[in-house]
mmCIF file of C-alpha atoms and ligand atoms in Angstrom:
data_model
loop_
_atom_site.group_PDB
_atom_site.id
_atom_site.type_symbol
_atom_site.label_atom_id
_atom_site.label_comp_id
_atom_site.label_asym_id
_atom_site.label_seq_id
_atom_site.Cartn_x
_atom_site.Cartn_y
_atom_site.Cartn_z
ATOM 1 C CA UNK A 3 28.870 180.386 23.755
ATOM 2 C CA UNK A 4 32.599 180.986 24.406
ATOM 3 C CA UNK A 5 35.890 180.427 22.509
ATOM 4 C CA UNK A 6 39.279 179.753 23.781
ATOM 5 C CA UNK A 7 41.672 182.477 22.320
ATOM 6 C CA UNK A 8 45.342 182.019 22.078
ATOM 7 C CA UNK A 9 45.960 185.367 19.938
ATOM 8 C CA UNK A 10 44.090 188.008 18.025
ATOM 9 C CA UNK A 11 46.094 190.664 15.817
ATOM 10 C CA UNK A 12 45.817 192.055 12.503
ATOM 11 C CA UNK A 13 48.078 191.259 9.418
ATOM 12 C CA UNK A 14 48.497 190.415 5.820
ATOM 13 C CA UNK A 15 47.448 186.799 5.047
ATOM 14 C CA UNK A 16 50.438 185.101 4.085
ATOM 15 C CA UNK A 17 49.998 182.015 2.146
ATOM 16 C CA UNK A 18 46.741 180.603 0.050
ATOM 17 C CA UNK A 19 43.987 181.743 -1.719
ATOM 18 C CA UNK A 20 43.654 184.977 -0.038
ATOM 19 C CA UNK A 21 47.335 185.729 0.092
ATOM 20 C CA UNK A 22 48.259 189.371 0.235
ATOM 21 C CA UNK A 23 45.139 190.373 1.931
ATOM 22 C CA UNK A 24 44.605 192.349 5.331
ATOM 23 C CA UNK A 25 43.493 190.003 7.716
ATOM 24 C CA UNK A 26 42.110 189.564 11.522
ATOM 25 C CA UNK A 27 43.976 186.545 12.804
ATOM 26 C CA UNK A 28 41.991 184.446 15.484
ATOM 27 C CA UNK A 29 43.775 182.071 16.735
ATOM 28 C CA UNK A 30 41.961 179.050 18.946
ATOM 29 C CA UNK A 31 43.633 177.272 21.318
ATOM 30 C CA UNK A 32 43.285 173.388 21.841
ATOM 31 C CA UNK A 33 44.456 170.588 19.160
ATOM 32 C CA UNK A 34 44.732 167.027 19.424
ATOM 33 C CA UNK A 35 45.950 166.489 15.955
ATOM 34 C CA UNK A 36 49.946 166.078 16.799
ATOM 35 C CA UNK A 37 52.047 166.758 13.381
ATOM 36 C CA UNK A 38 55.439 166.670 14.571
ATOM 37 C CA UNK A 39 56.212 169.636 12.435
ATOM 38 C CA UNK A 40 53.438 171.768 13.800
ATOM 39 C CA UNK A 41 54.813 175.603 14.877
ATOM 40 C CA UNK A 42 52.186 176.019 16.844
ATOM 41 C CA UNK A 43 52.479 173.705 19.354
ATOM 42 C CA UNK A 44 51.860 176.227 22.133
ATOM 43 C CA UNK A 45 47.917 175.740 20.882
ATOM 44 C CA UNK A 46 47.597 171.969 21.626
ATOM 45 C CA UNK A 47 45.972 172.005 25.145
ATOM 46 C CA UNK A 48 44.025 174.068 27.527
ATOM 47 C CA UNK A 49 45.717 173.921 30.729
ATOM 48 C CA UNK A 50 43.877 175.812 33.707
ATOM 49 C CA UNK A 51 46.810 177.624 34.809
ATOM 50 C CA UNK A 52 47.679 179.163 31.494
ATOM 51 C CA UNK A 53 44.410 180.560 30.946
ATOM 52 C CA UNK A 54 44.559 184.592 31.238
ATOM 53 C CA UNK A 55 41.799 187.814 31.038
ATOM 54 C CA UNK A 56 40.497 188.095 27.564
ATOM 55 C CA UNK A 57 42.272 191.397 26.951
ATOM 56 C CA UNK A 58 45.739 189.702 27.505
ATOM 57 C CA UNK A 59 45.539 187.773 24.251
ATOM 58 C CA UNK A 60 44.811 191.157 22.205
ATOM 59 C CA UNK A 61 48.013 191.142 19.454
ATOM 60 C CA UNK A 62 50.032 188.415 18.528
ATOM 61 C CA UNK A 63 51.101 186.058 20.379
ATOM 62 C CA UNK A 64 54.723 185.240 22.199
ATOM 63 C CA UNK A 65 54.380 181.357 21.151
ATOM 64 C CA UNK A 66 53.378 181.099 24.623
ATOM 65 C CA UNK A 67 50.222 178.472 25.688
ATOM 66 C CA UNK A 68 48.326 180.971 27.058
ATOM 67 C CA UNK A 69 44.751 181.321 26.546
ATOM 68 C CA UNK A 70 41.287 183.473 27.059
ATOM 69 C CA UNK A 71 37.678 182.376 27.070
ATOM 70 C CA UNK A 72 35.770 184.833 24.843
ATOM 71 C CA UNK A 73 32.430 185.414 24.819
ATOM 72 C CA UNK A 74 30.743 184.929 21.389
ATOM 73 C CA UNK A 75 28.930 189.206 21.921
ATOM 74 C CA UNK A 76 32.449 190.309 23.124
ATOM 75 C CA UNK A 77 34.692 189.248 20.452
ATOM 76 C CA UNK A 78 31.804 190.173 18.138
ATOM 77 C CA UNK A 79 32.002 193.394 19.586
ATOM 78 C CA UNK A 80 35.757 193.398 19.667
ATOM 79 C CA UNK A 81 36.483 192.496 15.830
ATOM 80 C CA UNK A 82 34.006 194.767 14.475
ATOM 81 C CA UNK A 83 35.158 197.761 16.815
ATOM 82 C CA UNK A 84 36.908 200.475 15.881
ATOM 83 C CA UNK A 85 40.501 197.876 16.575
ATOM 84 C CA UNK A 86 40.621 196.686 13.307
ATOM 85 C CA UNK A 87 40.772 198.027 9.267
ATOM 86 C CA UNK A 88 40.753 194.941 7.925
ATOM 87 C CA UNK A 89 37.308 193.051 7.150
ATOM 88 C CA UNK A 90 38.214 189.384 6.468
ATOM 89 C CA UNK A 91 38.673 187.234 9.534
ATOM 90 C CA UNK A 92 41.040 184.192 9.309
ATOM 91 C CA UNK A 93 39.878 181.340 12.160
ATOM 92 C CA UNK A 94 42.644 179.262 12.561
ATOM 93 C CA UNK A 95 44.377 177.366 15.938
ATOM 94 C CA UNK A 96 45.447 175.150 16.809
ATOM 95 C CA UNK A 97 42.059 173.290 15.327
ATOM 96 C CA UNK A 98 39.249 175.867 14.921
ATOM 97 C CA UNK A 99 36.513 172.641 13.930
ATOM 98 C CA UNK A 100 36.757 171.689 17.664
ATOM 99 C CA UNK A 101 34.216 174.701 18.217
ATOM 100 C CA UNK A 102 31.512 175.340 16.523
ATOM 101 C CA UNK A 103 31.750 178.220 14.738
ATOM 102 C CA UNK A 104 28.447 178.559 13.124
ATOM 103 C CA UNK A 105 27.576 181.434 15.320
ATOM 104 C CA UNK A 106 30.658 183.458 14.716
ATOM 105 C CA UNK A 107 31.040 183.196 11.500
ATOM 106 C CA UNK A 108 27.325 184.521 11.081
ATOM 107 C CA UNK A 109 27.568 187.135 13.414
ATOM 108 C CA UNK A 110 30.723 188.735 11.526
ATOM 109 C CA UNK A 111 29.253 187.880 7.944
ATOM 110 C CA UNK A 112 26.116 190.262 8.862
ATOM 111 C CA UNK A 113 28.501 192.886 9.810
ATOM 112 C CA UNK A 114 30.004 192.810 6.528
ATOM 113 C CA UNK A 115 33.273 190.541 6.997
ATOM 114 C CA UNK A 116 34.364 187.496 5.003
ATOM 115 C CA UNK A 117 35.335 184.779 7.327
ATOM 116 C CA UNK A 118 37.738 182.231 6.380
ATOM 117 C CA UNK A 119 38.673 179.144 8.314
ATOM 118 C CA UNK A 120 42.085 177.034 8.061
ATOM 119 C CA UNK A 121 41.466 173.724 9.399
ATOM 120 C CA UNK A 122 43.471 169.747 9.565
ATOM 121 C CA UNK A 123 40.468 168.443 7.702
ATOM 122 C CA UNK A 124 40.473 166.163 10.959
ATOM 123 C CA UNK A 125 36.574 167.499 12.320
ATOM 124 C CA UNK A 126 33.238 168.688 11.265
ATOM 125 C CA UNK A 127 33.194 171.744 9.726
ATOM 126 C CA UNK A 128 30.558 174.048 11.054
ATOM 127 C CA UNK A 129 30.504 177.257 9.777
ATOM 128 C CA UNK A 130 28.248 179.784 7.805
ATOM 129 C CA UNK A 131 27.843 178.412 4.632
ATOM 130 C CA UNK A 132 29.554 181.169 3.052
ATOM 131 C CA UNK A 133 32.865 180.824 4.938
ATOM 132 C CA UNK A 134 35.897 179.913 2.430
ATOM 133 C CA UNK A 135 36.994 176.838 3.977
ATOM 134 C CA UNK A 136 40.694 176.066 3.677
ATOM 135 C CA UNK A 137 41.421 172.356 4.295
ATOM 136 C CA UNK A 138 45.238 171.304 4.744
ATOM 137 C CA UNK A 139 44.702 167.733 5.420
ATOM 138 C CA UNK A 140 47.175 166.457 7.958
ATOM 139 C CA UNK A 141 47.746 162.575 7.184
ATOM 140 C CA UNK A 142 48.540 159.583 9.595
ATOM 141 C CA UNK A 143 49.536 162.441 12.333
ATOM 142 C CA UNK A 144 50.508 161.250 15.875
ATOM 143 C CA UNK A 145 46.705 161.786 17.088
ATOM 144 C CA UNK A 146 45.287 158.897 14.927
ATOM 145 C CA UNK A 147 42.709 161.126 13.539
ATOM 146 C CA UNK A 148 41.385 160.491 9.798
ATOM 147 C CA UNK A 149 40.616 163.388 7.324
ATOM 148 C CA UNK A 150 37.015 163.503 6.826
ATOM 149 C CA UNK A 151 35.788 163.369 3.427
ATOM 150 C CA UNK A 152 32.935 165.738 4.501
ATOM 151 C CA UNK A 153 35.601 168.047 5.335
ATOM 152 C CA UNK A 154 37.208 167.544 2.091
ATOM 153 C CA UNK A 155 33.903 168.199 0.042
ATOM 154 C CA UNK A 156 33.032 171.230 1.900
ATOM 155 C CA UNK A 157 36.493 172.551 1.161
ATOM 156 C CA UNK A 158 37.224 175.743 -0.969
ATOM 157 C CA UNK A 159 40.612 175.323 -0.691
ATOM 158 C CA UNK A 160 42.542 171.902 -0.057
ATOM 159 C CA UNK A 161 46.439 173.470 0.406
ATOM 160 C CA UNK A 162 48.890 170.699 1.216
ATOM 161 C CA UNK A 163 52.481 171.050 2.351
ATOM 162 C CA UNK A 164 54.775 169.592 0.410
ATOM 163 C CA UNK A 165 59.045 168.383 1.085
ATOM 164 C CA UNK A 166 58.727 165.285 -1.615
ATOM 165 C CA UNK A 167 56.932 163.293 -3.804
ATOM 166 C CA UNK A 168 55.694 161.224 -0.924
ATOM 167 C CA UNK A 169 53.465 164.189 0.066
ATOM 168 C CA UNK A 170 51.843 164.233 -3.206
ATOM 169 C CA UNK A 171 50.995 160.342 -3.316
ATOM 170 C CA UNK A 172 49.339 160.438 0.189
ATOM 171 C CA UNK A 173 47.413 163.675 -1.254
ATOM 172 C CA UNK A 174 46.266 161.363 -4.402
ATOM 173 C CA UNK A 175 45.321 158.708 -2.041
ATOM 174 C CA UNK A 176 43.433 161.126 0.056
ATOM 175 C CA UNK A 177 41.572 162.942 -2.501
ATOM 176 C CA UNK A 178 40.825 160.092 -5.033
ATOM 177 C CA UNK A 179 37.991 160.295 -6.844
ATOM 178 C CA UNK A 180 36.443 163.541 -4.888
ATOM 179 C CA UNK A 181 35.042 165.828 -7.497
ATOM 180 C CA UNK A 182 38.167 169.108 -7.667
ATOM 181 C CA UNK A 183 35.305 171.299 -9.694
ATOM 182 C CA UNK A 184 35.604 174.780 -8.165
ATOM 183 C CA UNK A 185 37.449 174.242 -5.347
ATOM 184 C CA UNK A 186 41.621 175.460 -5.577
ATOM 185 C CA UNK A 187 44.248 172.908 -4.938
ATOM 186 C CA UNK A 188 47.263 174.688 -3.673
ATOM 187 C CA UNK A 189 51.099 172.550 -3.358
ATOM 188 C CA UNK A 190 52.441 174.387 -0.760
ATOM 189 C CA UNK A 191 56.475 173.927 -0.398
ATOM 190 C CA UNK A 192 57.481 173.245 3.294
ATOM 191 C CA UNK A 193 59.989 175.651 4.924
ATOM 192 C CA UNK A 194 61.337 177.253 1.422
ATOM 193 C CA UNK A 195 63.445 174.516 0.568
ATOM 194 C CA UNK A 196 64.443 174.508 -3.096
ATOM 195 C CA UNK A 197 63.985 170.531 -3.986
ATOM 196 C CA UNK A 198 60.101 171.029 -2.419
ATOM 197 C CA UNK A 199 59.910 174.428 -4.347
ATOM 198 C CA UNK A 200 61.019 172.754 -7.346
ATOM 199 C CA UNK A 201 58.877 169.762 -7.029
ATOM 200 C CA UNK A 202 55.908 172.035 -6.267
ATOM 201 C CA UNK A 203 55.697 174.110 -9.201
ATOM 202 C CA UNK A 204 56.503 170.791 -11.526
ATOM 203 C CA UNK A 205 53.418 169.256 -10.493
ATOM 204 C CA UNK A 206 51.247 172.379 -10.183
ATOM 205 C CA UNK A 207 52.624 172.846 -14.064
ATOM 206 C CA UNK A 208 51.288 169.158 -14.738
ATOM 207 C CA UNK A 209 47.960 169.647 -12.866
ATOM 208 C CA UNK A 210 46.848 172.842 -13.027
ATOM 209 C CA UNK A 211 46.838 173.608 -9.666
ATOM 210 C CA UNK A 212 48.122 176.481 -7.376
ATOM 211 C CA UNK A 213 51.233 177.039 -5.869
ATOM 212 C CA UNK A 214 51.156 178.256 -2.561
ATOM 213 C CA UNK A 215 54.037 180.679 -1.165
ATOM 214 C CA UNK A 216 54.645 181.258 2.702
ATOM 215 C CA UNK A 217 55.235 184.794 1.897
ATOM 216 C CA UNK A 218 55.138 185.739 5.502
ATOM 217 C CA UNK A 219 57.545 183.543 6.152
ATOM 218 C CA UNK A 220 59.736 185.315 3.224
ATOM 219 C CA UNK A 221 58.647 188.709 4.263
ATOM 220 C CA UNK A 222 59.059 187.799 8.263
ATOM 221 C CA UNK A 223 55.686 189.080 9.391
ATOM 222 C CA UNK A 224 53.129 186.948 12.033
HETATM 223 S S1 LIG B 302 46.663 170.369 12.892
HETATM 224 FE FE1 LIG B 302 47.736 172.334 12.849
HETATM 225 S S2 LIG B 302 47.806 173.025 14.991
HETATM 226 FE FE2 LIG B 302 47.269 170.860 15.000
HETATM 227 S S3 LIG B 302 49.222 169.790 15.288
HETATM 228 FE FE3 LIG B 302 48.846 169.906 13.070
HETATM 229 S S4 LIG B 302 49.859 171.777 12.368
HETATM 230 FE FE4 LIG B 302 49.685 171.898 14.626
#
């Protein structure tokens, strides 16, 4: 079993459920998805003369496509090494639910990490069952994929990005009658702009729900 790594580095999570705590980034290379918005397009393919030594992709990342096969016992070894003070793990990519990650996420859960994934919504999730699954559904991208609704149920988290009331129609439409009991719905305003801001925290007022802040983006950390 091996995963292709774009970047690995340690930081504060910045946005969600978990915002504000110390976190392993793993980033995984390789999604077909195609938002035109996405800022991490470096991660979309796997091209054989971008792939590097897995030690190269240690820290973050230079928005560069470069990648690493890992071995599943090496970055194992790697993440719960002395490296690292942090003990939740944030998969992300790219799409992390191209790979399985069942045997990851198990592995670092018996040595005492909570794992967290961030996913499109767009593939199966398989994970440990504990993993917090965060699903930010990406609708009617470019890659004419279609947001699972097994995705959606397993979902802890569904945290949508938000610029105008369009965004929160098409997340109505996508959720409809899916059962919301004990999973957080986060509005998430794109880019910090003050109509989505303001729009956000209306309907989270309305609803109930959370509103999620890109505070890295605010506090200009990876
Ligand atoms: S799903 Fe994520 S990584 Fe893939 S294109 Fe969309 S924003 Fe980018």
């Amino acid at each position: 079993m091996h995963y292709p790594v774009n970047e690995l580095f340690e930081t504060i999570q910045g946005e969600g459920h978990f915002t504000g705590v110390p976190a392993v980034f793993l980033r995984l290379q390789g999604c077909p998805v195609g938002c035109p918005w996405c800022d991490t397009r470096h991660t979309w393919t796997q091209e054989a003369q971008d792939r590097v030594a897995p030690d190269a992709v240690i820290g973050a990342g230079d928005g560069q496509p470069r990648w690493a096969e890992w071995p599943l016992e090496a970055l194992v070894a790697h993440l719960t090494g002395p490296s690292y003070r942090a003990r939740h793990l944030v998969i992300t990519g790219g799409e992390p639910c191209l790979q399985d990650l069942r045997p990851l996420t198990e592995r670092m859960e018996a040595a005492g990490w909570r794992c967290q994934i961030e996913t499109s919504g767009c593939f199966e999730v398989r994970t440990s069952a504990d993993t917090w699954v965060t699903v930010s559904p990406k609708i009617g991208m470019k890659g004419g994929y279609q947001v699972l609704r097994s995705a959606l149920e397993r979902a802890n988290e569904i945290k949508h990005p938000v610029a105008m009331q369009k965004h929160i129609d098409e997340l109505d439409a996508l959720l409809g009658d899916l059962p919301l009991a004990g999973k957080v719905v986060a509005l998430q305003p794109i880019s910090q702009q003050h109509r989505a801001n303001d729009l956000c925290v209306k309907v989270c007022i309305e609803r109930n729900w959370r509103l999620s802040v890109q505070t890295h983006k605010y506090l200009n950390i990876d």
